[in-house]
PDB file of C-alpha atoms in Angstrom:
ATOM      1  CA  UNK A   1      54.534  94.762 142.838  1.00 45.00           C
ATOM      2  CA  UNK A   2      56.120  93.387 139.612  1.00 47.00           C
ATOM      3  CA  UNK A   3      59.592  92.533 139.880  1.00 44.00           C
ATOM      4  CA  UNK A   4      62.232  92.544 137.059  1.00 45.00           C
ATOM      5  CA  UNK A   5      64.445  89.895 136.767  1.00 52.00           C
ATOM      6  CA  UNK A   6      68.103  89.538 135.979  1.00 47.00           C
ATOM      7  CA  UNK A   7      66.650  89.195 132.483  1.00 47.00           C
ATOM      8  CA  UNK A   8      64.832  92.512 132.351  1.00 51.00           C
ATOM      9  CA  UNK A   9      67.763  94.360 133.528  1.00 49.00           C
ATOM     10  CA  UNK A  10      69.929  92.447 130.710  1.00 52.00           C
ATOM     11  CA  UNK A  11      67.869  93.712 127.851  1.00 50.00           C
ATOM     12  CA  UNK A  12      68.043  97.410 127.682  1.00 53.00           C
ATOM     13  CA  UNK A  13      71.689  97.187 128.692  1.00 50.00           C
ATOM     14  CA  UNK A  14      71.778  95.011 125.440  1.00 46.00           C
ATOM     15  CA  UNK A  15      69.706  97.459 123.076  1.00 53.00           C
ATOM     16  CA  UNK A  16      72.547  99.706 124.153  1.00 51.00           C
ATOM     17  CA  UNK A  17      75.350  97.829 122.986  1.00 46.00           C
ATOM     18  CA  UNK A  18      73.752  96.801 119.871  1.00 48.00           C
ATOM     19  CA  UNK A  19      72.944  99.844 118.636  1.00 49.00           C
ATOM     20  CA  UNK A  20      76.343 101.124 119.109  1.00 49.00           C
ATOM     21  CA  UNK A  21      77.881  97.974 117.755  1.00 48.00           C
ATOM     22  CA  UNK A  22      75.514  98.189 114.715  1.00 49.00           C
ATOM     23  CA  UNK A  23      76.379 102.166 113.993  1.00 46.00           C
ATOM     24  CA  UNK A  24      72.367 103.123 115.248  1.00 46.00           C
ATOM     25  CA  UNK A  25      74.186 105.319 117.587  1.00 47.00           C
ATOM     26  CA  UNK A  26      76.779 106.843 115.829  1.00 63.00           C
ATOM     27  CA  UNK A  27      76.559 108.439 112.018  1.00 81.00           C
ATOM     28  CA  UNK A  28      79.175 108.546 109.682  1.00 89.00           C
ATOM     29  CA  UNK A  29      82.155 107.698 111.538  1.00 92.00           C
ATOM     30  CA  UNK A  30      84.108 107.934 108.641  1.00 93.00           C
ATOM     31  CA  UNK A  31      83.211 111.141 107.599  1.00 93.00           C
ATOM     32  CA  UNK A  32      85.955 113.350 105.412  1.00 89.00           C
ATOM     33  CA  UNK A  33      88.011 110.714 105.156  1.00 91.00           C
ATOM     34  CA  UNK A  34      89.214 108.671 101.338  1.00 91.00           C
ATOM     35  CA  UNK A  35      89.297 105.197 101.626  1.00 92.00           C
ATOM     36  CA  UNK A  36      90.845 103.301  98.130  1.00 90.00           C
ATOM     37  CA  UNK A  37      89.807  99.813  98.263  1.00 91.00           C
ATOM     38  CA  UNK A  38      91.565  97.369  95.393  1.00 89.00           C
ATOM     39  CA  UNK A  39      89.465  94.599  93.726  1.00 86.00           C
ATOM     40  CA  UNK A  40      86.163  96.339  95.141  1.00 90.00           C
ATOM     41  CA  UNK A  41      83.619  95.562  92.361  1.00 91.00           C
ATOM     42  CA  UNK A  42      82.783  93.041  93.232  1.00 86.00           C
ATOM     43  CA  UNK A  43      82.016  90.307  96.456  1.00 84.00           C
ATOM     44  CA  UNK A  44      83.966  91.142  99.819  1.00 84.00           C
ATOM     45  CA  UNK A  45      85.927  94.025  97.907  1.00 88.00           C
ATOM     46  CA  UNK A  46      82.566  95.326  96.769  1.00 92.00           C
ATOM     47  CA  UNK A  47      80.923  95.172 100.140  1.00 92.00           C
ATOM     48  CA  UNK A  48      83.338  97.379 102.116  1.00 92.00           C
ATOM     49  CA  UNK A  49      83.505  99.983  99.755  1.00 95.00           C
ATOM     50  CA  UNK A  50      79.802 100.155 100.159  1.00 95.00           C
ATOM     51  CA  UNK A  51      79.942 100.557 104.088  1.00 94.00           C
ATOM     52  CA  UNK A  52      82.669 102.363 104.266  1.00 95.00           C
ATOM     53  CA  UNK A  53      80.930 104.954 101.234  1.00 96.00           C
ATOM     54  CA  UNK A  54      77.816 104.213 103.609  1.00 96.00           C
ATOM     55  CA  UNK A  55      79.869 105.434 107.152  1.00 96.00           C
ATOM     56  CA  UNK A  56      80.493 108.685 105.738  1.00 96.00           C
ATOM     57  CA  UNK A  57      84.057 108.373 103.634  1.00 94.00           C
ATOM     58  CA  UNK A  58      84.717 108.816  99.737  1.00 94.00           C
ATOM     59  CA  UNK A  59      84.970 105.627  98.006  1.00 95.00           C
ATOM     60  CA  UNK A  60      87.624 105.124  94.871  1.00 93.00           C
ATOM     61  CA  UNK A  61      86.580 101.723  93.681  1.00 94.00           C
ATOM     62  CA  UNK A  62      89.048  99.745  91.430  1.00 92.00           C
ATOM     63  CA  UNK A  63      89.214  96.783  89.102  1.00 90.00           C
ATOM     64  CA  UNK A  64      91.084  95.590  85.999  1.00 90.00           C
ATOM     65  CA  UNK A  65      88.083  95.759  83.995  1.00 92.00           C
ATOM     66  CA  UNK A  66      86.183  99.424  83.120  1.00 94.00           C
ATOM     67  CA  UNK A  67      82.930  97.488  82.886  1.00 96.00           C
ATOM     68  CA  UNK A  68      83.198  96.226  86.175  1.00 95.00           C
ATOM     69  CA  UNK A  69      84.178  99.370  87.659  1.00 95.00           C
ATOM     70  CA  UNK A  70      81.429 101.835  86.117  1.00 96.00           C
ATOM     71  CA  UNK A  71      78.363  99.284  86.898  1.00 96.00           C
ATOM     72  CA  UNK A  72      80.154  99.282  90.554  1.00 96.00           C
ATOM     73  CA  UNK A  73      80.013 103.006  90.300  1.00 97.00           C
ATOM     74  CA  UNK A  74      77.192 103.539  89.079  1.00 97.00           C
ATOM     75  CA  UNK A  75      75.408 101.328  91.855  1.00 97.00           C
ATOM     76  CA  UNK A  76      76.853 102.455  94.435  1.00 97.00           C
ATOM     77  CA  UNK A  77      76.539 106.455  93.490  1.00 97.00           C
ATOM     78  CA  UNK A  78      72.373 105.165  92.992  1.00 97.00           C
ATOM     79  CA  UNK A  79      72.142 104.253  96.518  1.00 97.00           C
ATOM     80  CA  UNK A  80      73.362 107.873  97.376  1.00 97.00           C
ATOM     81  CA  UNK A  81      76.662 107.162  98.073  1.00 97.00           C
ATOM     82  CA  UNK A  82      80.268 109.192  97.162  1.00 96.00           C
ATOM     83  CA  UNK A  83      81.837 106.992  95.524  1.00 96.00           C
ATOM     84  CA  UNK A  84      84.406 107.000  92.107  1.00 94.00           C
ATOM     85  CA  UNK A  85      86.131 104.823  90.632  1.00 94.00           C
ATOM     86  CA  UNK A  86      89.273 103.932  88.084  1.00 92.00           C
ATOM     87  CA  UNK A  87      90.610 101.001  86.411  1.00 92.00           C
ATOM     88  CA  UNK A  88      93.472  99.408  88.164  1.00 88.00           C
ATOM     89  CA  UNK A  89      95.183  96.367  87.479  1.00 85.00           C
ATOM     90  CA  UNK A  90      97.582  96.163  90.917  1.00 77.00           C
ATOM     91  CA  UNK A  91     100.825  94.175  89.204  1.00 79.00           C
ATOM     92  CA  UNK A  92     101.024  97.500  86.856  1.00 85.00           C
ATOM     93  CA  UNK A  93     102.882  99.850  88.352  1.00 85.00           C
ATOM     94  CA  UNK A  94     101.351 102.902  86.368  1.00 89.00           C
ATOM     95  CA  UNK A  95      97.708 101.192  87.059  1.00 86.00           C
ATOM     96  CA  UNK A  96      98.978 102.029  90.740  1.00 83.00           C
ATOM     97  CA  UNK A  97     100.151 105.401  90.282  1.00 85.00           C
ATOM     98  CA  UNK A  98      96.762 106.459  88.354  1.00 86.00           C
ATOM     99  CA  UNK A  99      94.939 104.824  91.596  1.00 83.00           C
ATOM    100  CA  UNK A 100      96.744 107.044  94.074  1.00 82.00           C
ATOM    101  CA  UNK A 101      96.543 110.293  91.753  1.00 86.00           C
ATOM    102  CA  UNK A 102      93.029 110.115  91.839  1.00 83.00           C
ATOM    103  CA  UNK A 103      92.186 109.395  95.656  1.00 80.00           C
ATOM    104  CA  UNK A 104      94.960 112.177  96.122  1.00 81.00           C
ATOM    105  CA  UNK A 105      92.963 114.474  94.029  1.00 82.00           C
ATOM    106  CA  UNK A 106      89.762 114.431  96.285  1.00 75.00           C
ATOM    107  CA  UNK A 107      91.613 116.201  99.321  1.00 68.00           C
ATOM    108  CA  UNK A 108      95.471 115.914  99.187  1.00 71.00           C
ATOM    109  CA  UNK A 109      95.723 112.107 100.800  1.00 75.00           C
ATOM    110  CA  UNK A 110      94.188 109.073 101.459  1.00 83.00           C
ATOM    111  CA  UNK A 111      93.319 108.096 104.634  1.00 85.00           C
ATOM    112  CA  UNK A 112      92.192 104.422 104.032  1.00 87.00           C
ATOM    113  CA  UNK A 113      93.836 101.949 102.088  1.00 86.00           C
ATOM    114  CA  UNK A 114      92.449  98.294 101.577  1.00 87.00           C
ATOM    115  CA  UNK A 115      93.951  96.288  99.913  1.00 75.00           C
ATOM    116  CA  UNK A 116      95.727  93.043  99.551  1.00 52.00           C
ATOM    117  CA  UNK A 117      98.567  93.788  97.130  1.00 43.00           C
ATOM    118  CA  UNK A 118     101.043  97.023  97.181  1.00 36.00           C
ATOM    119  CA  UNK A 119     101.077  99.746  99.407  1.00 35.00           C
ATOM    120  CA  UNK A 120     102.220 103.052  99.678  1.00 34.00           C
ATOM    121  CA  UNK A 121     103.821 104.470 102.947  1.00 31.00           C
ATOM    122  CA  UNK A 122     101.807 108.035 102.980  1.00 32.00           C
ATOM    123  CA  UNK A 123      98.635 105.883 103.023  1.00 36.00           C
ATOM    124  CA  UNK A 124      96.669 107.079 106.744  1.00 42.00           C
ATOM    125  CA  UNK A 125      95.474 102.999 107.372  1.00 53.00           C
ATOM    126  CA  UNK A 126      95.890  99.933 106.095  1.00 57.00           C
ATOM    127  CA  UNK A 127      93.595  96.746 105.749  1.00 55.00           C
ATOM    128  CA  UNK A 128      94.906  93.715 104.258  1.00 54.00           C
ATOM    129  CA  UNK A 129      92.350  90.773 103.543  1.00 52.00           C
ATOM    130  CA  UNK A 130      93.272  87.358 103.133  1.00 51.00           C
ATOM    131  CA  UNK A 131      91.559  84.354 103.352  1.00 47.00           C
ATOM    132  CA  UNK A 132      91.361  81.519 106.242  1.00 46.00           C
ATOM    133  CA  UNK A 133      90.494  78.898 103.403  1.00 47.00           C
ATOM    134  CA  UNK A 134      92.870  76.092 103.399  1.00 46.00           C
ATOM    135  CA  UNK A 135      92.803  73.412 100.979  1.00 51.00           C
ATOM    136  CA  UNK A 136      95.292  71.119  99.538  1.00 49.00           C
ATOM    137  CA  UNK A 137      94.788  71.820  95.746  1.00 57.00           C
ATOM    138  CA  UNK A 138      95.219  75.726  97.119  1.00 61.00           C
ATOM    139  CA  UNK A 139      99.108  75.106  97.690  1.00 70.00           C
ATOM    140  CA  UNK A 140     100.437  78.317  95.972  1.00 70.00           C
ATOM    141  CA  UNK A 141      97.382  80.566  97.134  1.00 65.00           C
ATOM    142  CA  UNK A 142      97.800  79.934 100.610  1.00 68.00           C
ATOM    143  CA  UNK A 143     101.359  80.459 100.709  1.00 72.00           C
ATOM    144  CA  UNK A 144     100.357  84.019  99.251  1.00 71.00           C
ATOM    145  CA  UNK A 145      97.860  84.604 101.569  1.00 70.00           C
ATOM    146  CA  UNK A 146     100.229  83.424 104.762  1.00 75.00           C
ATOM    147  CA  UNK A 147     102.606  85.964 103.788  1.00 80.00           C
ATOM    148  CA  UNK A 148     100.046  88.788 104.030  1.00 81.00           C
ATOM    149  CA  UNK A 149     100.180  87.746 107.859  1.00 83.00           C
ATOM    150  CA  UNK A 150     103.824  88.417 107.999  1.00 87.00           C
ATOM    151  CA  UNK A 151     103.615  91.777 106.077  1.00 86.00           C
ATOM    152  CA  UNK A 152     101.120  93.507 108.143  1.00 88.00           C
ATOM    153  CA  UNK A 153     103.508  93.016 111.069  1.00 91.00           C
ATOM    154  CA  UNK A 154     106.390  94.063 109.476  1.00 92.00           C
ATOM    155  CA  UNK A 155     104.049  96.678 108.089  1.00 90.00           C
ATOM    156  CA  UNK A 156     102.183  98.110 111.447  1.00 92.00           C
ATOM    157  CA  UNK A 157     106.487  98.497 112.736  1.00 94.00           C
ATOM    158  CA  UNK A 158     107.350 100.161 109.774  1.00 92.00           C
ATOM    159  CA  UNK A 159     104.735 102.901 109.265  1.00 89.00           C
ATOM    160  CA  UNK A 160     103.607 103.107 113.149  1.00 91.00           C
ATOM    161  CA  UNK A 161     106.422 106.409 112.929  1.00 91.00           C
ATOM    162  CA  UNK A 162     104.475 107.916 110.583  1.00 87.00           C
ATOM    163  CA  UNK A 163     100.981 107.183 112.734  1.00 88.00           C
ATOM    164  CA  UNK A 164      99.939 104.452 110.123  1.00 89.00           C
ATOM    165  CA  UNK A 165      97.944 101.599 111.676  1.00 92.00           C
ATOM    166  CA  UNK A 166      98.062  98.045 110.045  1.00 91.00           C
ATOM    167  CA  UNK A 167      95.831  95.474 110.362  1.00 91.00           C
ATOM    168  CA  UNK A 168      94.629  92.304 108.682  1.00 88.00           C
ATOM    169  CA  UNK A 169      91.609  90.875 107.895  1.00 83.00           C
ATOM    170  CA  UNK A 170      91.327  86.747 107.495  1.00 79.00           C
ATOM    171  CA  UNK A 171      87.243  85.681 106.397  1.00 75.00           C
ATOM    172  CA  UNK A 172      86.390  82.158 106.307  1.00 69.00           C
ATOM    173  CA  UNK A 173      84.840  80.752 103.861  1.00 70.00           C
ATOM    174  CA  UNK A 174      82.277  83.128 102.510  1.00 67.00           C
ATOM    175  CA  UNK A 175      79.805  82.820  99.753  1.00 60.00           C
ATOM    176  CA  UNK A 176      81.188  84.735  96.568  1.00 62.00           C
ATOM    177  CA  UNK A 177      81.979  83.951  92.797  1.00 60.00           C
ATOM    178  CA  UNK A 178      85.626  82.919  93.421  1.00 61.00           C
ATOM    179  CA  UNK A 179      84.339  80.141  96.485  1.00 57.00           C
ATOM    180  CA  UNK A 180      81.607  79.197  94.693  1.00 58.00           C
ATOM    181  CA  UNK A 181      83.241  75.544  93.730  1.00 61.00           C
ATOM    182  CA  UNK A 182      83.447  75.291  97.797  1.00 60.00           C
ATOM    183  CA  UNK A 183      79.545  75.789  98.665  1.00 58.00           C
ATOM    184  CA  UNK A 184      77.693  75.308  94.991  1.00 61.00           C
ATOM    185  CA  UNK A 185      77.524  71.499  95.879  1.00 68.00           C
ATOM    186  CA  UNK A 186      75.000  71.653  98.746  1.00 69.00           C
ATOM    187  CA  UNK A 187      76.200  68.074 100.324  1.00 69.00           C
ATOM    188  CA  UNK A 188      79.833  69.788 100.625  1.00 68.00           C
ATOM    189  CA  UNK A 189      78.166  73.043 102.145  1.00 61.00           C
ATOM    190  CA  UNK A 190      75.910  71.285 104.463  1.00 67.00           C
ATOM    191  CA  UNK A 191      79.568  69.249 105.411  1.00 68.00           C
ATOM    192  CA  UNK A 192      81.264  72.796 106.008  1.00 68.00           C
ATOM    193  CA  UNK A 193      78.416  74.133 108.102  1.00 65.00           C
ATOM    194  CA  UNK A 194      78.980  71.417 110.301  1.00 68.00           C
ATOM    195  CA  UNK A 195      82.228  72.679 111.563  1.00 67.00           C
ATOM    196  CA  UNK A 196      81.265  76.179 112.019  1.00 67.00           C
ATOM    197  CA  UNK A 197      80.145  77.399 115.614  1.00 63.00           C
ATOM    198  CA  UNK A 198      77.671  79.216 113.839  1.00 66.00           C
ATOM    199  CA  UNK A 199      75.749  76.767 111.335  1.00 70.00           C
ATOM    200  CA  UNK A 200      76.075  79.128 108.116  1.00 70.00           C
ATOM    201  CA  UNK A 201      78.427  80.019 105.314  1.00 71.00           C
ATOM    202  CA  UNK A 202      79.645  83.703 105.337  1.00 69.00           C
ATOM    203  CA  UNK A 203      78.065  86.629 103.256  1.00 74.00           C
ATOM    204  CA  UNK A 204      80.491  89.863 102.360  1.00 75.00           C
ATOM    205  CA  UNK A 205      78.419  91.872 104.503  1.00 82.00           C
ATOM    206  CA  UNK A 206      79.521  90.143 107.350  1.00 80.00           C
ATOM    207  CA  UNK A 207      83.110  91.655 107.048  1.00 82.00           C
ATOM    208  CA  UNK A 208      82.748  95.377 105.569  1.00 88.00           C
ATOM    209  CA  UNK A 209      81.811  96.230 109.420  1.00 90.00           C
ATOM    210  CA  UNK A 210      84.513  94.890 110.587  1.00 89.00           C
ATOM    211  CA  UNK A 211      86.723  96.654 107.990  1.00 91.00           C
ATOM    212  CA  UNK A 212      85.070 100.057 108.885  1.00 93.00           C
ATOM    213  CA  UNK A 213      85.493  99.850 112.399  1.00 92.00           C
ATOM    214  CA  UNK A 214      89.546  98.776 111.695  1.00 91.00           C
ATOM    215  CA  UNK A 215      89.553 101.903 109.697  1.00 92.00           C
ATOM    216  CA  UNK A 216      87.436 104.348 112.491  1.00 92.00           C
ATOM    217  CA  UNK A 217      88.812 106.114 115.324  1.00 91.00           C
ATOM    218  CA  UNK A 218      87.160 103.681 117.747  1.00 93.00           C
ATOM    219  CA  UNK A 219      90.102 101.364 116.922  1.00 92.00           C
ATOM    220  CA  UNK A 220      92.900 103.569 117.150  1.00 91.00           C
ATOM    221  CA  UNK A 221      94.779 101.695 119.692  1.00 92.00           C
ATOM    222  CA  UNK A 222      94.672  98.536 117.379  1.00 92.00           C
ATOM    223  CA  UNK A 223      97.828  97.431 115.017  1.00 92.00           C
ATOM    224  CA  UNK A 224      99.356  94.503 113.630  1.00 92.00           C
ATOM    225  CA  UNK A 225      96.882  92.445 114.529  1.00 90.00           C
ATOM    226  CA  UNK A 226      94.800  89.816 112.042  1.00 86.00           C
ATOM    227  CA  UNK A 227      90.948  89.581 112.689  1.00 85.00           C
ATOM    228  CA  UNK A 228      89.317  86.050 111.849  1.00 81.00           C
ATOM    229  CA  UNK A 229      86.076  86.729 111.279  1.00 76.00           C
ATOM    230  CA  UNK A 230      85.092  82.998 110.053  1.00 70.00           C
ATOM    231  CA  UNK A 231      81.636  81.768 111.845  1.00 68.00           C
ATOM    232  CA  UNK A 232      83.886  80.047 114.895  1.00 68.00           C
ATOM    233  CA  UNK A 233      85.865  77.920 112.121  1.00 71.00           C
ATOM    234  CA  UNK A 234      88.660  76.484 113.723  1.00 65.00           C
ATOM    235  CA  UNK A 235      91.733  78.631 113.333  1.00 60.00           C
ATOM    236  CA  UNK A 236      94.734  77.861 111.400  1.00 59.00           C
ATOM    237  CA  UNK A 237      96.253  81.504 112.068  1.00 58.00           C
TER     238      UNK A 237
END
């Protein structure tokens, strides 16, 4: 008689989980909902506003550039996806106001917001990003970024009245245009791999899920908390 072991058991139980950790299980969880993601033409901006377009919710893309944000557009809508898209440079504070009228025109609201600059407190959820990238020639950025830390708390109290959730997003060090002086020297990236649990540098993909499921109903009980999502980096949260 064969005989399953502990292993055998393990693996269907596994298939489960993965599937419904991977969205296999579940479509469009973000279905009739507007997300506005800021600086999303590109890199780790780029790649949530595809999954979240790609879990079921319409995408406004923004950038300070028109270029940048029609080939974004345009890309994204040729995959199938609902996505449009405005020009939106966040210190402006009509830029802003454009950015909101046109999410608000799709169906009256926005339900998702990410972002890491201004916010607005109608907006249904919130998802700052900042980066756990510390470096000593970085002085003034990481200050910024720190303080993001301090807003969504102050945030998730504020808005948690008006059934806002807040949370905040802190990547390691992940392969995109703005790193690139970090990991383009392959001596210094084979260094930094070295201190990662897992032995590679981070793509954008590796994020956007996190950033949907923030954003889904499967995390409504979560607020005011930062995710580091950084390969087992050593946190300096």
């Amino acid at each position: 008689m064969h005989k399953t072991g502990l292993l055998g058991l393990c693996v269907p139980a596994w298939n489960s989980v993965r599937m419904a950790s991977s969205g296999m299980s579940r479509r469009d969880p973000l279905a009739n909902k507007v997300a506005l993601v800021t600086a999303s033409t590109d890199g780790i901006g780029f790649a949530i506003a595809r999954r979240l377009a790609q879990d079921g919710a319409h995408v406004v893309v923004s950038s300070r550039k028109q270029q940048n944000v029609d080939q974004a557009v345009s890309t994204l809508q040729g995959e199938g996806l609902s996505v449009t898209g405005t020009v939106c440079h966040v210190g402006k504070a009509e830029d802003r106001e454009r950015l909101v009228a046109t999410a608000v025109k799709l169906h009256g609201g926005i339900d998702i917001l990410v972002s890491n600059a201004a916010v607005n407190p109608f907006f249904g959820s919130l998802m700052d990003i900042t980066e756990e990238v510390w470096d000593k020639g970085f002085t003034p950025y990481n200050v910024s970024k720190t303080a993001l830390l301090g807003l969504t708390k102050n945030l998730a109290i504020e808005l948690a009245p008006r059934n806002i959730r807040v949370n905040c997003l802190a990547p390691g060090l992940i392969k995109t245009s703005f790193s690139r002086m970090l990991w383009m020297d392959k001596e210094k990236q084979e260094r930094m791999k070295e201190t990662l649990q897992i032995r590679r540098l981070g793509e954008s993909e590796d994020y956007a899920g996190i950033v949907s499921f923030l954003c889904s109903e499967d995390a409504s009980y979560i607020t005011e908390e930062t995710v580091v999502v950084g390969g087992g980096t050593p946190s300096h949260l």
